[in-house]
Short mmCIF file of C-alpha atoms and ligand atoms in Angstrom, two decimals:
data_model
loop_
_atom_site.label_atom_id
_atom_site.label_comp_id
_atom_site.label_asym_id
_atom_site.label_seq_id
_atom_site.Cartn_x
_atom_site.Cartn_y
_atom_site.Cartn_z
CA UNK L 1471 8.21 99.95 76.30
CA UNK L 1472 8.41 103.27 78.15
CA UNK L 1473 10.49 101.55 80.79
CA UNK L 1474 12.97 100.27 78.32
CA UNK L 1475 13.38 103.67 76.70
CA UNK L 1476 13.94 105.28 80.05
CA UNK L 1477 16.43 102.61 80.87
CA UNK L 1478 18.25 103.33 77.62
CA UNK L 1479 18.32 107.06 78.30
CA UNK L 1480 19.65 106.40 81.78
CA UNK L 1481 22.41 104.19 80.40
CA UNK L 1482 23.32 106.89 77.88
CA UNK L 1483 23.66 109.53 80.60
CA UNK L 1484 25.55 107.21 82.91
CA UNK L 1485 27.99 106.21 80.16
CA UNK L 1486 28.52 109.83 79.09
CA UNK L 1487 29.30 110.79 82.66
CA UNK L 1488 31.62 107.84 83.13
CA UNK L 1489 33.58 108.67 79.97
CA UNK L 1490 33.85 112.31 81.00
CA UNK L 1491 35.31 111.27 84.35
CA UNK L 1492 38.14 109.24 82.85
CA UNK L 1493 41.73 110.56 82.99
CA UNK L 1494 43.84 107.72 81.63
CA UNK L 1495 43.72 105.38 78.64
CA UNK L 1496 43.48 102.40 80.97
CA UNK L 1497 40.43 103.81 82.72
CA UNK L 1498 38.95 104.61 79.33
CA UNK L 1499 39.37 101.04 78.17
CA UNK L 1500 37.54 99.86 81.30
CA UNK L 1501 34.63 102.23 80.75
CA UNK L 1502 34.46 101.26 77.08
CA UNK L 1503 34.31 97.58 77.96
CA UNK L 1504 31.66 98.22 80.59
CA UNK L 1505 29.22 99.94 78.20
CA UNK L 1506 30.21 98.91 74.69
CA UNK L 1507 31.87 95.53 75.24
CA UNK L 1508 30.41 92.23 74.07
CA UNK L 1509 29.05 91.61 77.56
CA UNK L 1510 28.55 95.30 78.21
CA UNK L 1511 25.48 97.22 79.38
CA UNK L 1512 24.27 98.19 75.90
CA UNK L 1513 24.44 94.68 74.50
CA UNK L 1514 22.55 93.66 77.65
CA UNK L 1515 19.75 96.04 76.69
CA UNK L 1516 19.53 94.42 73.26
CA UNK L 1517 18.52 91.26 75.03
CA UNK L 1518 15.31 93.00 76.21
CA UNK L 1519 14.19 92.94 72.56
CA UNK L 1520 12.21 89.78 73.15
CA UNK L 1521 9.85 91.62 75.51
CA UNK L 1522 9.09 94.30 72.95
CA UNK L 1523 6.14 94.11 70.56
CA UNK L 1524 7.20 93.21 67.03
CA UNK L 1525 6.13 96.54 65.58
CA UNK L 1526 8.44 98.45 67.91
CA UNK L 1527 11.40 96.18 67.57
CA UNK L 1528 13.12 98.07 64.69
CA UNK L 1529 12.75 101.40 66.44
CA UNK L 1530 14.15 99.96 69.65
CA UNK L 1531 17.07 98.37 67.85
CA UNK L 1532 17.89 101.66 66.19
CA UNK L 1533 17.59 103.54 69.48
CA UNK L 1534 20.10 101.19 71.16
CA UNK L 1535 22.48 101.49 68.21
CA UNK L 1536 22.23 105.28 68.29
CA UNK L 1537 23.22 105.25 71.94
CA UNK L 1538 26.06 102.85 71.17
CA UNK L 1539 27.30 105.19 68.48
CA UNK L 1540 26.95 108.20 70.70
CA UNK L 1541 28.88 106.60 73.54
CA UNK L 1542 31.50 105.28 71.20
CA UNK L 1543 31.92 108.81 69.76
CA UNK L 1544 32.46 110.13 73.27
CA UNK L 1545 35.01 107.39 73.95
CA UNK L 1546 36.96 108.31 70.79
CA UNK L 1547 36.84 112.01 71.62
CA UNK L 1548 38.17 111.33 75.08
CA UNK L 1549 40.89 108.99 73.77
CA UNK L 1550 42.02 111.68 71.39
CA UNK L 1551 42.07 114.27 74.20
CA UNK L 1552 44.07 112.00 76.52
CA UNK L 1553 46.59 111.10 73.81
CA UNK L 1554 47.02 114.75 72.96
CA UNK L 1555 47.55 115.59 76.63
CA UNK L 1556 50.25 112.90 76.87
CA UNK L 1557 52.08 114.33 73.85
CA UNK L 1558 51.76 117.88 75.18
CA UNK L 1559 53.17 116.86 78.55
CA UNK L 1560 56.09 115.08 76.88
CA UNK L 1561 56.86 118.05 74.67
CA UNK L 1562 56.75 120.40 77.62
CA UNK L 1563 59.08 118.13 79.60
CA UNK L 1564 61.59 117.57 76.81
CA UNK L 1565 61.64 121.12 75.60
CA UNK L 1566 65.12 122.38 74.77
CA UNK L 1567 65.90 125.99 75.39
CA UNK L 1568 68.20 126.73 72.49
CA UNK L 1569 68.99 130.15 73.93
CA UNK L 1570 70.69 128.66 77.04
CA UNK L 1571 74.49 129.05 77.03
CA UNK L 1572 76.32 125.81 76.08
CA UNK L 1573 78.37 123.70 78.50
CA UNK L 1574 82.03 124.67 78.58
CA UNK L 1575 84.47 121.82 77.98
CA UNK L 1576 87.98 122.65 79.06
CA UNK L 1577 90.77 121.40 76.83
CA UNK L 1578 93.87 120.02 78.51
CA UNK L 1579 97.46 120.90 77.71
CA UNK L 1580 100.37 118.69 76.76
CA UNK L 1581 102.43 118.45 79.92
CA UNK L 1582 105.64 120.44 79.92
CA UNK L 1583 107.60 117.24 80.66
CA UNK L 1584 106.13 115.62 77.54
CA UNK L 1585 106.95 118.69 75.49
CA UNK L 1586 110.59 118.81 76.57
CA UNK L 1587 111.09 115.05 76.09
CA UNK L 1588 109.59 115.21 72.61
CA UNK L 1589 111.71 118.24 71.70
CA UNK L 1590 114.90 116.37 72.65
CA UNK L 1591 113.65 113.19 70.95
CA UNK L 1592 112.99 115.12 67.73
CA UNK L 1593 116.50 116.55 67.74
CA UNK L 1594 118.23 113.25 68.45
CA UNK L 1595 116.10 111.17 66.09
CA UNK L 1596 117.30 113.60 63.43
CA UNK L 1597 120.86 112.71 64.44
CA UNK L 1598 120.21 108.98 63.99
CA UNK L 1599 119.26 107.97 67.52
CA UNK L 1600 116.61 105.37 68.31
CA UNK L 1601 114.19 105.96 71.17
CA UNK L 1602 114.11 103.02 73.60
CA UNK L 1603 112.07 102.26 76.69
CA UNK L 1604 112.83 100.11 79.70
CA UNK L 1605 110.83 98.86 82.68
CA UNK L 1606 110.46 100.97 85.81
CA UNK L 1607 110.68 97.82 87.94
CA UNK L 1608 114.29 96.69 87.42
CA UNK L 1609 116.71 94.13 88.70
CA UNK L 1610 119.46 95.17 91.08
CA UNK L 1611 121.82 93.68 88.52
CA UNK L 1612 120.79 96.01 85.67
CA UNK L 1613 120.31 99.07 87.84
CA UNK L 1614 123.61 98.74 89.74
CA UNK L 1615 125.73 95.65 89.29
CA UNK L 1616 126.30 95.76 85.54
CA UNK L 1617 126.83 99.53 85.74
CA UNK L 1618 129.96 98.98 87.79
CA UNK L 1619 128.16 99.52 91.10
CA UNK L 1620 128.71 96.29 93.11
CA UNK L 1621 126.71 95.72 96.30
CA UNK L 1622 129.23 97.27 98.63
CA UNK L 1623 130.05 100.22 96.38
CA UNK L 1624 129.86 103.51 98.32
CA UNK L 1625 128.30 105.29 95.34
CA UNK L 1626 125.10 103.33 95.94
CA UNK L 1627 124.49 105.68 98.84
CA UNK L 1628 123.99 108.51 96.36
CA UNK L 1629 120.84 106.79 95.19
CA UNK L 1630 118.31 106.02 97.89
CA UNK L 1631 116.54 103.07 96.44
CA UNK L 1632 113.01 101.67 96.69
CA UNK L 1633 113.69 97.95 96.96
CA UNK L 1634 110.83 95.57 96.18
CA UNK L 1635 112.77 92.41 96.99
CA UNK L 1636 116.47 91.83 97.63
CA UNK L 1637 117.16 91.98 93.88
CA UNK L 1638 114.19 93.87 92.48
CA UNK L 1639 113.75 97.61 92.75
CA UNK L 1640 112.23 100.72 91.20
CA UNK L 1641 114.95 101.95 88.88
CA UNK L 1642 116.84 104.88 90.36
CA UNK L 1643 117.97 106.12 86.95
CA UNK L 1644 117.45 105.34 83.26
CA UNK L 1645 120.99 103.94 82.96
CA UNK L 1646 119.85 100.26 83.18
CA UNK L 1647 118.43 100.75 79.67
CA UNK L 1648 122.09 101.04 78.55
CA UNK L 1649 122.65 97.55 79.95
CA UNK L 1650 119.49 96.12 78.40
CA UNK L 1651 120.33 97.55 74.99
CA UNK L 1652 123.91 96.31 75.01
CA UNK L 1653 122.81 92.82 76.07
CA UNK L 1654 120.13 92.78 73.38
CA UNK L 1655 122.73 93.71 70.74
CA UNK L 1656 124.94 90.76 71.51
CA UNK L 1657 128.22 92.64 71.84
CA UNK L 1658 128.84 93.19 68.16
CA UNK L 1659 126.54 95.93 66.88
CA UNK L 1660 126.91 99.70 67.17
CA UNK L 1661 124.33 101.43 69.39
CA UNK L 1662 122.84 104.90 69.30
CA UNK L 1663 119.88 105.30 71.63
CA UNK L 1664 118.09 107.62 73.98
CA UNK L 1665 115.71 106.48 76.67
CA UNK L 1666 113.30 108.88 78.35
CA UNK L 1667 111.42 107.63 81.39
CA UNK L 1668 110.41 107.82 85.03
CA UNK L 1669 112.82 107.03 87.83
CA UNK L 1670 112.39 106.73 91.59
CA UNK L 1671 114.37 107.68 94.69
CA UNK L 1672 113.55 107.41 98.36
CA UNK L 1673 113.51 111.14 98.94
CA UNK L 1674 111.13 113.21 101.02
CA UNK L 1675 109.28 115.46 98.61
CA UNK L 1676 110.05 119.14 98.93
CA UNK L 1677 110.66 122.05 96.57
CA UNK L 1678 113.75 120.41 95.04
CA UNK L 1679 113.20 116.69 95.69
CA UNK L 1680 110.61 114.33 94.27
CA UNK L 1681 110.40 110.57 94.86
CA UNK L 1682 109.54 110.23 91.16
CA UNK L 1683 111.09 112.27 88.37
CA UNK L 1684 112.18 111.95 84.75
CA UNK L 1685 115.46 111.35 83.03
CA UNK L 1686 116.62 111.00 79.46
CA UNK L 1687 119.48 108.55 79.03
CA UNK L 1688 121.74 108.61 76.00
CA UNK L 1689 124.14 105.89 74.85
CA UNK L 1690 126.38 105.63 71.82
CA UNK L 1691 128.62 102.60 71.31
CA UNK L 1692 130.80 101.98 68.26
CA UNK L 1693 134.45 101.53 67.31
CA UNK L 1694 135.41 105.19 66.91
CA UNK L 1695 133.23 107.39 69.08
CA UNK L 1696 135.05 109.96 71.21
CA UNK L 1697 134.62 112.66 73.81
CA UNK L 1698 134.47 115.18 70.96
CA UNK L 1699 131.32 113.45 69.65
CA UNK L 1700 129.85 113.60 73.14
CA UNK L 1701 130.58 117.30 73.41
CA UNK L 1702 129.05 118.08 70.01
CA UNK L 1703 125.90 116.14 70.88
CA UNK L 1704 125.49 117.87 74.23
CA UNK L 1705 126.01 121.29 72.64
CA UNK L 1706 123.21 120.52 70.17
CA UNK L 1707 120.92 119.51 73.06
CA UNK L 1708 121.76 122.68 75.00
CA UNK L 1709 120.94 124.84 71.99
CA UNK L 1710 117.72 122.97 71.39
CA UNK L 1711 116.47 123.36 74.94
CA UNK L 1712 117.81 126.81 75.88
CA UNK L 1713 117.88 128.48 72.47
CA UNK L 1714 120.55 129.20 69.89
CA UNK L 1715 123.87 130.68 70.93
CA UNK L 1716 124.45 128.62 74.09
CA UNK L 1717 127.91 127.39 74.96
CA UNK L 1718 128.76 124.39 77.15
CA UNK L 1719 131.69 123.43 79.33
CA UNK L 1720 132.69 120.06 80.77
CA UNK L 1721 133.97 119.74 84.32
CA UNK L 1722 135.64 116.57 85.62
CA UNK L 1723 133.34 114.53 87.84
CA UNK L 1724 132.72 110.98 88.97
CA UNK L 1725 130.18 108.35 87.98
CA UNK L 1726 130.93 104.65 88.46
CA UNK L 1727 129.70 103.81 84.95
CA UNK L 1728 131.81 106.35 83.04
CA UNK L 1729 135.52 107.06 82.82
CA UNK L 1730 136.30 109.85 82.42
CA UNK L 1731 133.12 111.39 83.82
CA UNK L 1732 132.00 114.95 83.37
CA UNK L 1733 129.44 117.37 84.70
CA UNK L 1734 128.08 119.58 81.95
CA UNK L 1735 127.26 123.27 82.32
CA UNK L 1736 125.45 125.46 79.82
CA UNK L 1737 126.06 129.21 79.54
CA UNK L 1738 123.18 130.99 81.26
CA UNK L 1739 120.29 131.69 78.90
CA UNK L 1740 119.01 134.42 81.19
CA UNK L 1741 122.08 136.69 81.45
CA UNK L 1742 124.09 135.23 78.58
CA UNK L 1743 126.99 134.54 80.90
CA UNK L 1744 127.36 137.83 82.74
CA UNK L 1745 125.89 136.49 85.98
CA UNK L 1746 122.36 136.59 87.41
CA UNK L 1747 120.28 134.90 90.10
CA UNK L 1748 119.46 131.88 87.90
CA UNK L 1749 123.14 131.02 87.40
CA UNK L 1750 123.96 132.28 90.89
CA UNK L 1751 126.28 134.88 89.43
CA UNK L 1752 128.56 132.37 87.71
CA UNK L 1753 127.25 132.64 84.15
CA UNK L 1754 126.92 128.82 83.98
CA UNK L 1755 124.27 126.30 84.97
CA UNK L 1756 124.81 122.60 85.48
CA UNK L 1757 122.43 120.57 83.32
CA UNK L 1758 123.57 116.95 83.14
CA UNK L 1759 126.12 114.21 83.80
CA UNK L 1760 127.99 112.33 81.11
CA UNK L 1761 131.18 110.50 80.22
CA UNK L 1762 132.88 107.77 78.23
CA UNK L 1763 131.33 104.38 79.02
CA UNK L 1764 133.50 102.56 81.58
CA UNK L 1765 135.30 99.48 80.24
CA UNK L 1766 133.76 97.38 83.02
CA UNK L 1767 130.30 98.42 81.84
CA UNK L 1768 131.02 97.49 78.21
CA UNK L 1769 132.49 94.14 79.26
CA UNK L 1770 129.68 93.30 81.72
CA UNK L 1771 127.18 93.55 78.88
CA UNK L 1772 129.20 91.65 76.32
CA UNK L 1773 131.10 94.37 74.45
CA UNK L 1774 134.85 93.92 73.92
CA UNK L 1775 136.34 97.07 75.45
CA UNK L 1776 139.50 96.80 73.34
CA UNK L 1777 137.36 97.09 70.22
CA UNK L 1778 134.34 99.16 71.27
CA UNK L 1779 134.02 102.47 73.05
CA UNK L 1780 131.03 104.55 73.95
CA UNK L 1781 129.72 107.70 75.51
CA UNK L 1782 126.67 108.18 77.70
CA UNK L 1783 124.73 111.01 79.25
CA UNK L 1784 121.89 111.37 81.72
CA UNK L 1785 119.59 114.39 81.75
CA UNK L 1786 117.21 115.35 84.56
CA UNK L 1787 114.14 116.61 82.72
CA UNK L 1788 112.50 118.52 85.60
CA UNK L 1789 115.75 120.32 86.24
CA UNK L 1790 115.92 121.49 82.61
CA UNK L 1791 112.36 122.80 82.79
CA UNK L 1792 112.93 124.49 86.15
CA UNK L 1793 116.01 126.28 84.84
CA UNK L 1794 114.47 127.22 81.54
CA UNK L 1795 111.18 128.57 82.93
CA UNK L 1796 112.28 129.75 86.38
CA UNK L 1797 110.10 127.17 88.18
CA UNK L 1798 111.20 126.87 91.80
CA UNK L 1799 109.09 123.98 93.09
CA UNK L 1800 109.46 120.53 91.50
CA UNK L 1801 106.08 119.50 92.95
CA UNK L 1802 104.39 121.81 90.42
CA UNK L 1803 105.05 119.18 87.76
CA UNK L 1804 103.06 116.52 89.60
CA UNK L 1805 100.17 118.30 91.32
CA UNK L 1806 98.50 118.99 87.97
CA UNK L 1807 97.11 122.40 88.74
CA UNK L 1808 95.75 123.36 85.34
CA UNK L 1809 96.76 126.99 85.89
CA UNK L 1810 100.38 125.78 85.98
CA UNK L 1811 100.00 123.35 83.09
CA UNK L 1812 98.22 125.84 80.81
CA UNK L 1813 101.14 128.25 80.92
CA UNK L 1814 102.96 125.88 78.59
CA UNK L 1815 100.23 125.68 75.98
CA UNK L 1816 101.77 126.13 72.56
CA UNK L 1817 98.70 127.02 70.53
N1 DAH V 3097 122.59 107.82 86.03
C1 DAH V 3097 123.03 109.10 86.56
C2 DAH V 3097 122.10 109.54 87.66
O1 DAH V 3097 121.02 109.15 87.69
C3 DAH V 3097 123.05 110.13 85.47
C4 DAH V 3097 124.11 109.85 84.46
C5 DAH V 3097 125.37 110.36 84.60
C6 DAH V 3097 123.85 109.04 83.41
C7 DAH V 3097 126.38 110.10 83.69
C8 DAH V 3097 124.83 108.76 82.47
C9 DAH V 3097 126.10 109.30 82.63
O2 DAH V 3097 124.62 107.98 81.41
O3 DAH V 3097 127.07 109.05 81.71
O4 DAH V 3097 122.48 110.29 88.49
#
């Protein structure tokens, strides 16, 4: 009997030590199984019962159960401690320092090109124009042929073209949208459109040349429109872009798709016409090309030139912005330096 008691005491100490040495829940489960499991050490001791005199059996049984309870208490204590340690570690790791400064998100700016295009769109929509778009990959026919620029026409040299195939190209101007719109209208409906968009020329980029830039095309076709309407429209655009009080003048020029053709100057917004470095001392700055739609252009797209007439204009958007804001490098529009872009933030 003494032996058995000693054995029990030894098991108790061993188990207590084993539980104390555990650091993870997995290890704890192993130790628990080893001492308290169905086939564990303590149940093994119960099997010694048969060798114990009957009178001592109850006391022995109780002693084993006491040890079981003791060990199981230790196991629970340790489980609690380990679980608490896991939670503490997690809390420490995921702690948020609410006093740290927040991350700065920088807000972009609407690009100055977008702003100018939308300003002109707003004005012209108010005058009854529709805003159209056309593809940047065009046919030679729409970009040149139907605009009175046949293949051997010398004026094609003015526009260095990115050809994709013999008859496909990157549009060199927004004028092909005139052709597309006239064709879509079947030769018998009046037209009043503007078309803003990107155009491409085979230029080497420098301060005043860019292989990609923006234009806004305008086209009005009906039975009565005249050069006076054109002039009034252009004056409204000049006042919108450069501020109230501007004047414009038309100088004779040449474009294959208009006849007569004009180059349009606006009175200098900087010196009000007295002469400065922006207008190179002349008081005037050239802002766009325009004219009355050439009969060949009307006819090529299905409009009877004895019945219909039209005017058209083409605005270089970068040029307007450069003149208005005194920007002297066209590349500034496309390198997206936020310090440049932010200068045009409205609010
Ligand atoms: N397409 C011309 C260019 O890119 C600009 C232009 C001039 C357009 C006169 C027009 C116009 O509609 O009437 O150089």
